Amino acid sequence: MRAAMKYWDDIKVGDRAAYRPRTVTAEEIVEFGRKYDTQPFHIDAEAAKETMFGGLIASGWHTCAVMMSMLVESLAETKAAGLGSPGIESCRWPNPVRAGDTLTGESEVLEVWPSKSKPMGFTRGRTRLVNQRGELVLELVGLSMYARRPGAAA
Amino acid sequence: MRAAMKYWDDIKVGDRAAYRPRTVTAEEIVEFGRKYDTQPFHIDAEAAKETMFGGLIASGWHTCAVMMSMLVESLAETKAAGLGSPGIESCRWPNPVRAGDTLTGESEVLEVWPSKSKPMGFTRGRTRLVNQRGELVLELVGLSMYARRPGAAA
């Protein structure tokens, strides 16, 4: 059986989605850092030892990108009619992501409302990622857009 | 003459930093999308034409990563003693970044306060990026940490 497409109309406050585990390697941390965030604690394991972080850590934006890769995997599995995001309301990196960390996480829908002008709707949701020691590495409240079920917005 | 190191103690509310222009290519948009955000409008120029965006657009997280590359270039030029960030307070992507767009932008310091426990201080700042048509593509309010001038925190 093929799963049915999941539209905004199918999403309810309190809905949760759990993400598959994802391991972040030193190579990936350094590759992202060299391209987008060349602070020493993101690109050089030796230099990072001398910083307040005591070793290589992922750029916070890399942590967000990894979260997104987990989220889009979940969207694809549920055939969600996602239409991107207008922005995020808050994002905290309470603990750094270190080389070899395996992240898991989940999202919860906090609020839903339809667009008044387009055949789509919005959700506000909270996403949390933790590492293999249970330490919170990302807490984000963000907005998402989803297509309405055909005919539902009329 | 070498510029002096810029510490938290040297940062004042109202300080502004302008970023060097940065062009975002289709190749880079697709490369980031394939790794972290495989929604069709981020990875497939043809499929993207059929979406509400009418063409390929950068993942919002890619736009944030590009902003970070512009910010760390500015940090390096001013020899700022940056210590990363605990998080961001808000982030909006009012218009998408499209292939070939050239982004410019600036940050403004909104608030500064010292750490009570460590020889560092915090700043809260607003960053805006616009494209070559003057359209706002990113508005972000974020927190940053900087080292105190040696001896200043005592």
Tab-separated table of C-alpha atoms in Angstrom:
chain	number	residue	atom	x	y	z
A	1	MET	CA	0.000	0.000	0.000
A	2	ARG	CA	1.222	3.472	-0.831
A	3	ALA	CA	0.849	6.058	1.909
A	4	ALA	CA	-1.573	8.853	1.053
A	5	MET	CA	-0.242	12.370	0.596
A	6	LYS	CA	-0.244	14.307	3.875
A	7	TYR	CA	-1.677	17.801	3.510
A	8	TRP	CA	-1.919	20.738	5.931
A	9	ASP	CA	-5.497	19.607	6.628
A	10	ASP	CA	-4.143	16.341	8.072
A	11	ILE	CA	-1.816	18.024	10.582
A	12	LYS	CA	-3.025	18.535	14.167
A	13	VAL	CA	-1.597	20.328	17.203
A	14	GLY	CA	0.317	17.778	19.272
A	15	ASP	CA	1.398	15.666	16.287
A	16	ARG	CA	4.915	14.341	16.767
A	17	ALA	CA	7.512	13.042	14.313
A	18	ALA	CA	10.623	11.154	15.429
A	19	TYR	CA	13.736	11.376	13.287
A	20	ARG	CA	16.132	8.608	12.304
A	21	PRO	CA	19.569	8.757	13.999
A	22	ARG	CA	22.297	10.623	12.128
A	23	THR	CA	26.037	10.485	12.897
A	24	VAL	CA	28.134	13.600	12.252
A	25	THR	CA	31.753	12.887	11.279
A	26	ALA	CA	34.867	15.026	11.785
A	27	GLU	CA	35.283	15.176	8.007
A	28	GLU	CA	31.785	16.576	7.549
A	29	ILE	CA	32.282	19.142	10.341
A	30	VAL	CA	35.517	20.395	8.754
A	31	GLU	CA	34.086	20.370	5.211
A	32	PHE	CA	31.105	22.496	6.270
A	33	GLY	CA	33.358	24.760	8.347
A	34	ARG	CA	35.820	25.409	5.518
A	35	LYS	CA	32.963	26.446	3.246
A	36	TYR	CA	30.800	28.475	5.588
A	37	ASP	CA	32.239	28.998	9.080
A	38	THR	CA	36.030	29.108	9.303
A	39	GLN	CA	36.285	29.769	13.027
A	40	PRO	CA	39.183	27.609	14.317
A	41	PHE	CA	36.981	25.358	16.479
A	42	HIS	CA	35.079	24.292	13.326
A	43	ILE	CA	37.967	23.548	10.915
A	44	ASP	CA	41.071	22.478	12.831
A	45	ALA	CA	40.960	19.690	15.435
A	46	GLU	CA	44.368	20.662	16.866
A	47	ALA	CA	43.666	24.400	17.105
A	48	ALA	CA	40.222	23.591	18.549
A	49	LYS	CA	41.856	21.926	21.579
A	50	GLU	CA	43.182	25.334	22.639
A	51	THR	CA	39.719	26.963	22.548
A	52	MET	CA	37.002	27.065	25.231
A	53	PHE	CA	35.338	24.117	23.451
A	54	GLY	CA	38.356	21.818	23.991
A	55	GLY	CA	38.013	20.201	20.569
A	56	LEU	CA	36.390	20.269	17.164
A	57	ILE	CA	32.688	21.223	17.168
A	58	ALA	CA	30.161	21.602	14.367
A	59	SER	CA	29.075	25.084	13.290
A	60	GLY	CA	25.623	25.795	14.706
A	61	TRP	CA	24.461	26.272	11.112
A	62	HIS	CA	25.796	22.823	10.314
A	63	THR	CA	23.753	21.427	13.209
A	64	CYS	CA	20.689	23.152	11.707
A	65	ALA	CA	21.500	21.698	8.261
A	66	VAL	CA	21.809	18.199	9.764
A	67	MET	CA	18.454	18.704	11.526
A	68	MET	CA	16.975	19.691	8.151
A	69	SER	CA	18.309	16.523	6.520
A	70	MET	CA	16.569	14.498	9.262
A	71	LEU	CA	13.356	16.515	8.860
A	72	VAL	CA	13.153	16.195	5.054
A	73	GLU	CA	13.706	12.446	5.371
A	74	SER	CA	10.685	12.373	7.666
A	75	LEU	CA	8.661	14.607	5.298
A	76	ALA	CA	9.422	12.260	2.401
A	77	GLU	CA	8.470	9.148	4.381
A	78	THR	CA	5.107	10.613	5.349
A	79	LYS	CA	4.583	12.103	1.839
A	80	ALA	CA	4.021	15.491	3.435
A	81	ALA	CA	3.137	18.269	0.990
A	82	GLY	CA	5.776	20.634	2.449
A	83	LEU	CA	6.213	24.048	0.851
A	84	GLY	CA	9.242	25.312	2.763
A	85	SER	CA	9.398	27.824	5.601
A	86	PRO	CA	9.119	31.593	5.991
A	87	GLY	CA	11.443	31.558	9.001
A	88	ILE	CA	12.170	30.422	12.522
A	89	GLU	CA	11.187	31.981	15.822
A	90	SER	CA	14.065	30.810	17.992
A	91	CYS	CA	17.035	28.499	17.851
A	92	ARG	CA	19.387	27.476	20.651
A	93	TRP	CA	22.534	25.352	20.593
A	94	PRO	CA	22.841	24.495	24.330
A	95	ASN	CA	25.638	21.944	23.759
A	96	PRO	CA	28.030	21.579	20.835
A	97	VAL	CA	27.928	18.712	18.337
A	98	ARG	CA	31.278	16.904	18.365
A	99	ALA	CA	32.903	14.585	15.824
A	100	GLY	CA	31.304	11.142	15.936
A	101	ASP	CA	28.171	12.266	17.781
A	102	THR	CA	24.977	10.452	16.820
A	103	LEU	CA	21.947	12.730	16.895
A	104	THR	CA	18.318	11.767	17.331
A	105	GLY	CA	15.339	14.008	17.696
A	106	GLU	CA	11.709	14.803	17.231
A	107	SER	CA	9.342	17.609	16.332
A	108	GLU	CA	5.993	18.547	17.826
A	109	VAL	CA	3.305	20.683	16.204
A	110	LEU	CA	2.444	23.653	18.464
A	111	GLU	CA	-0.003	25.586	16.304
A	112	VAL	CA	-1.713	25.387	12.898
A	113	TRP	CA	-3.471	28.058	10.829
A	114	PRO	CA	-4.565	28.338	7.198
A	115	SER	CA	-3.349	30.934	4.724
A	116	LYS	CA	-6.030	33.501	3.912
A	117	SER	CA	-4.757	34.122	0.395
A	118	LYS	CA	-3.260	30.853	-0.892
A	119	PRO	CA	-4.245	27.157	-0.935
A	120	MET	CA	-1.818	26.348	1.859
A	121	GLY	CA	-1.509	26.461	5.620
A	122	PHE	CA	1.104	27.178	8.269
A	123	THR	CA	2.365	25.228	11.257
A	124	ARG	CA	4.517	26.308	14.173
A	125	GLY	CA	6.582	23.481	15.610
A	126	ARG	CA	9.321	22.728	18.112
A	127	THR	CA	12.243	20.484	17.157
A	128	ARG	CA	14.756	19.071	19.611
A	129	LEU	CA	17.929	17.132	18.796
A	130	VAL	CA	19.957	15.260	21.413
A	131	ASN	CA	23.268	13.425	21.206
A	132	GLN	CA	24.027	9.842	22.287
A	133	ARG	CA	24.510	11.066	25.891
A	134	GLY	CA	21.046	12.639	25.913
A	135	GLU	CA	22.438	16.175	25.875
A	136	LEU	CA	20.317	18.738	24.033
A	137	VAL	CA	22.250	20.122	21.037
A	138	LEU	CA	19.466	21.966	19.200
A	139	GLU	CA	16.107	23.410	20.217
A	140	LEU	CA	14.281	25.240	17.492
A	141	VAL	CA	10.802	26.720	17.090
A	142	GLY	CA	10.050	27.227	13.438
A	143	LEU	CA	7.306	27.870	10.905
A	144	SER	CA	6.440	25.561	8.026
A	145	MET	CA	4.072	25.754	5.059
A	146	TYR	CA	2.086	22.840	3.614
A	147	ALA	CA	-0.293	22.572	0.668
A	148	ARG	CA	-4.044	22.301	1.435
A	149	ARG	CA	-5.883	19.140	0.414
A	150	PRO	CA	-7.231	19.841	-3.100
A	151	GLY	CA	-10.641	21.471	-2.722
A	152	ALA	CA	-10.337	21.887	1.060
A	153	ALA	CA	-9.528	25.608	0.983
A	154	ALA	CA	-12.454	26.507	-1.247
B	1	MET	CA	50.293	48.357	10.585
B	2	ARG	CA	48.540	45.311	11.983
B	3	ALA	CA	45.054	45.865	13.329
B	4	ALA	CA	44.714	45.310	17.085
B	5	MET	CA	42.620	42.397	18.344
B	6	LYS	CA	38.990	43.427	18.837
B	7	TYR	CA	37.565	42.222	22.165
B	8	TRP	CA	34.039	42.341	23.640
B	9	ASP	CA	35.160	45.478	25.505
B	10	ASP	CA	35.657	47.253	22.165
B	11	ILE	CA	32.109	46.565	20.912
B	12	LYS	CA	29.409	49.230	21.374
B	13	VAL	CA	25.670	49.319	20.755
B	14	GLY	CA	25.082	50.770	17.288
B	15	ASP	CA	28.323	49.397	15.798
B	16	ARG	CA	27.783	48.276	12.213
B	17	ALA	CA	29.700	45.917	9.963
B	18	ALA	CA	29.139	45.736	6.209
B	19	TYR	CA	29.782	42.449	4.431
B	20	ARG	CA	31.519	41.866	1.109
B	21	PRO	CA	29.216	40.800	-1.756
B	22	ARG	CA	28.786	37.063	-2.291
B	23	THR	CA	27.274	35.388	-5.370
B	24	VAL	CA	25.345	32.129	-4.907
B	25	THR	CA	25.524	29.758	-7.883
B	26	ALA	CA	23.036	27.115	-9.025
B	27	GLU	CA	25.723	24.466	-8.454
B	28	GLU	CA	26.170	25.534	-4.839
B	29	ILE	CA	22.403	25.620	-4.214
B	30	VAL	CA	21.993	22.086	-5.566
B	31	GLU	CA	25.082	20.767	-3.758
B	32	PHE	CA	23.822	22.069	-0.399
B	33	GLY	CA	20.305	20.844	-1.145
B	34	ARG	CA	21.413	17.311	-2.016
B	35	LYS	CA	23.294	17.074	1.269
B	36	TYR	CA	20.882	18.725	3.661
B	37	ASP	CA	17.536	19.762	2.157
B	38	THR	CA	16.281	17.603	-0.699
B	39	GLN	CA	12.972	19.390	-1.270
B	40	PRO	CA	12.487	19.600	-5.083
B	41	PHE	CA	12.777	23.390	-5.249
B	42	HIS	CA	16.323	23.128	-3.802
B	43	ILE	CA	17.806	20.334	-5.939
B	44	ASP	CA	16.141	20.226	-9.366
B	45	ALA	CA	15.851	23.337	-11.567
B	46	GLU	CA	13.264	21.690	-13.840
B	47	ALA	CA	11.050	20.325	-11.057
B	48	ALA	CA	11.375	23.680	-9.243
B	49	LYS	CA	9.628	25.440	-12.148
B	50	GLU	CA	6.438	23.544	-11.268
B	51	THR	CA	6.470	24.698	-7.617
B	52	MET	CA	5.121	27.903	-6.066
B	53	PHE	CA	8.670	29.323	-6.234
B	54	GLY	CA	8.807	29.058	-10.051
B	55	GLY	CA	12.442	27.985	-10.068
B	56	LEU	CA	15.433	26.803	-8.085
B	57	ILE	CA	15.870	28.517	-4.681
B	58	ALA	CA	18.452	28.083	-1.934
B	59	SER	CA	17.503	26.258	1.258
B	60	GLY	CA	16.944	28.817	4.022
B	61	TRP	CA	19.695	27.028	5.957
B	62	HIS	CA	21.988	27.534	2.973
B	63	THR	CA	21.183	31.264	3.053
B	64	CYS	CA	22.110	31.250	6.762
B	65	ALA	CA	25.361	29.405	5.979
B	66	VAL	CA	26.233	31.948	3.264
B	67	MET	CA	25.502	34.755	5.740
B	68	MET	CA	27.878	33.048	8.190
B	69	SER	CA	30.635	32.896	5.565
B	70	MET	CA	30.231	36.662	5.055
B	71	LEU	CA	30.198	37.281	8.825
B	72	VAL	CA	33.333	35.219	9.595
B	73	GLU	CA	35.180	37.026	6.792
B	74	SER	CA	34.285	40.281	8.541
B	75	LEU	CA	35.298	38.859	11.962
B	76	ALA	CA	38.693	37.846	10.553
B	77	GLU	CA	39.297	41.237	8.932
B	78	THR	CA	38.594	43.074	12.185
B	79	LYS	CA	40.516	40.453	14.230
B	80	ALA	CA	37.459	40.012	16.429
B	81	ALA	CA	37.913	37.576	19.334
B	82	GLY	CA	34.712	35.694	18.489
B	83	LEU	CA	33.751	32.667	20.593
B	84	GLY	CA	30.736	31.410	18.657
B	85	SER	CA	27.061	31.759	19.493
B	86	PRO	CA	24.578	30.222	21.945
B	87	GLY	CA	21.701	30.700	19.499
B	88	ILE	CA	19.510	33.021	17.515
B	89	GLU	CA	16.335	34.833	18.535
B	90	SER	CA	14.604	35.074	15.181
B	91	CYS	CA	15.269	34.436	11.525
B	92	ARG	CA	13.117	35.303	8.522
B	93	TRP	CA	13.577	34.491	4.839
B	94	PRO	CA	11.161	37.051	3.286
B	95	ASN	CA	12.336	36.376	-0.287
B	96	PRO	CA	14.131	33.351	-1.698
B	97	VAL	CA	17.752	33.346	-2.873
B	98	ARG	CA	17.899	32.314	-6.535
B	99	ALA	CA	20.767	31.013	-8.669
B	100	GLY	CA	23.151	33.812	-9.606
B	101	ASP	CA	21.929	36.223	-6.917
B	102	THR	CA	24.607	38.459	-5.404
B	103	LEU	CA	24.021	39.118	-1.729
B	104	THR	CA	25.253	42.032	0.344
B	105	GLY	CA	24.431	42.855	3.919
B	106	GLU	CA	25.311	44.309	7.246
B	107	SER	CA	24.976	43.696	10.966
B	108	GLU	CA	24.192	46.111	13.762
B	109	VAL	CA	24.879	45.610	17.460
B	110	LEU	CA	21.637	45.974	19.469
B	111	GLU	CA	22.790	45.082	22.985
B	112	VAL	CA	25.963	44.116	24.875
B	113	TRP	CA	26.409	42.495	28.292
B	114	PRO	CA	29.309	40.775	30.078
B	115	SER	CA	29.314	37.178	31.283
B	116	LYS	CA	29.127	36.915	35.072
B	117	SER	CA	31.094	33.661	35.228
B	118	LYS	CA	33.606	33.678	32.347
B	119	PRO	CA	36.076	36.168	30.818
B	120	MET	CA	33.796	36.859	27.893
B	121	GLY	CA	30.786	38.938	26.929
B	122	PHE	CA	27.656	38.661	24.827
B	123	THR	CA	26.202	40.754	22.034
B	124	ARG	CA	22.757	40.724	20.457
B	125	GLY	CA	22.799	41.859	16.835
B	126	ARG	CA	20.600	42.157	13.764
B	127	THR	CA	21.858	40.999	10.367
B	128	ARG	CA	20.143	41.761	7.066
B	129	LEU	CA	21.064	40.390	3.639
B	130	VAL	CA	19.629	41.770	0.404
B	131	ASN	CA	19.979	40.634	-3.198
B	132	GLN	CA	21.077	42.729	-6.228
B	133	ARG	CA	17.481	44.020	-6.574
B	134	GLY	CA	17.474	45.279	-2.984
B	135	GLU	CA	15.022	42.587	-1.860
B	136	LEU	CA	15.480	41.368	1.714
B	137	VAL	CA	16.408	37.655	1.729
B	138	LEU	CA	17.472	37.203	5.376
B	139	GLU	CA	16.749	39.076	8.595
B	140	LEU	CA	18.222	37.534	11.679
B	141	VAL	CA	18.601	38.569	15.318
B	142	GLY	CA	21.290	36.501	16.974
B	143	LEU	CA	23.552	36.242	19.989
B	144	SER	CA	27.352	36.180	19.839
B	145	MET	CA	30.128	35.654	22.376
B	146	TYR	CA	33.484	37.451	22.393
B	147	ALA	CA	36.524	37.202	24.663
B	148	ARG	CA	37.104	40.029	27.159
B	149	ARG	CA	40.258	42.117	26.812
B	150	PRO	CA	42.885	40.407	29.019
B	151	GLY	CA	42.550	41.819	32.528
B	152	ALA	CA	39.347	43.739	31.756
B	153	ALA	CA	36.984	41.287	33.445
B	154	ALA	CA	38.900	41.236	36.744
